[in-house]
Coordinates of C-alpha atoms in Angstrom, one line a residue:
V748 CA 152.3 122.4 85.9
L749 CA 148.8 123.5 86.8
E750 CA 148.7 126.1 84.0
L751 CA 149.7 123.5 81.4
L752 CA 147.1 121.1 82.6
R753 CA 144.4 123.8 82.5
R754 CA 145.5 124.4 78.9
G755 CA 144.8 120.8 78.0
R756 CA 148.5 119.7 77.9
N757 CA 149.8 116.5 79.5
V758 CA 152.9 117.1 81.6
V759 CA 156.0 114.9 82.1
Y760 CA 158.3 116.2 84.8
S761 CA 161.8 114.8 85.4
D762 CA 164.8 115.9 87.4
A763 CA 167.6 117.7 85.4
D764 CA 169.9 114.7 85.6
V765 CA 167.7 112.6 83.3
V766 CA 168.4 112.4 79.6
W767 CA 165.5 111.5 77.2
F768 CA 166.4 110.1 73.8
R769 CA 162.8 110.5 72.7
S770 CA 159.6 111.8 74.1
P771 CA 158.4 109.7 77.0
E772 CA 154.8 110.9 76.6
T773 CA 153.8 108.0 74.3
Y774 CA 155.1 105.5 76.9
F775 CA 153.1 107.1 79.7
L776 CA 149.9 107.4 77.6
D777 CA 150.2 103.7 76.7
A778 CA 151.3 102.3 80.1
I779 CA 149.0 104.2 82.4
P780 CA 145.3 103.6 82.5
S781 CA 143.2 106.4 81.0
S782 CA 141.3 106.6 84.3
A783 CA 144.5 107.7 86.1
D784 CA 145.3 111.4 86.0
F785 CA 148.7 111.2 87.8
A786 CA 151.5 108.7 87.9
F787 CA 154.7 109.1 89.9
Q788 CA 157.8 107.2 90.9
V789 CA 158.2 105.4 94.2
Y790 CA 161.4 104.6 96.0
E791 CA 160.7 100.9 96.1
R792 CA 158.0 98.6 95.0
P793 CA 155.4 98.7 97.8
T794 CA 153.5 95.7 99.1
K795 CA 149.8 95.4 98.5
E796 CA 149.1 96.1 102.1
A797 CA 151.3 99.2 102.1
T798 CA 149.5 100.4 99.0
L799 CA 146.1 99.9 100.6
R800 CA 147.2 101.8 103.7
G801 CA 148.5 104.6 101.5
D802 CA 152.0 104.0 102.9
L803 CA 154.2 104.9 99.9
A804 CA 157.6 106.6 99.7
L805 CA 156.9 109.0 96.8
N806 CA 159.7 110.3 94.6
F807 CA 158.6 113.4 92.7
G808 CA 161.8 113.4 90.5
L809 CA 159.7 111.8 87.8
F810 CA 155.9 112.1 87.3
F811 CA 153.3 112.3 84.6
A812 CA 150.1 114.3 84.9
R813 CA 147.3 113.8 82.4
S814 CA 145.1 116.8 81.5
N815 CA 141.4 116.1 81.9
E816 CA 140.3 119.4 80.5

């Protein structure tokens, strides 16, 4: 992943049991603020308080990393 980011490529990572009918990159580019370099799946929607504490249950089975090179 790091090598692709260094080459200026955005990365969408998903587990092998996911099927994409079209590239999800457009969705991620439109849905995630350009100030965010990384977006990932969480196991459940966290409360505002949990988010402020950094108390999140991350799931790295799906994530998007934006190149800032």
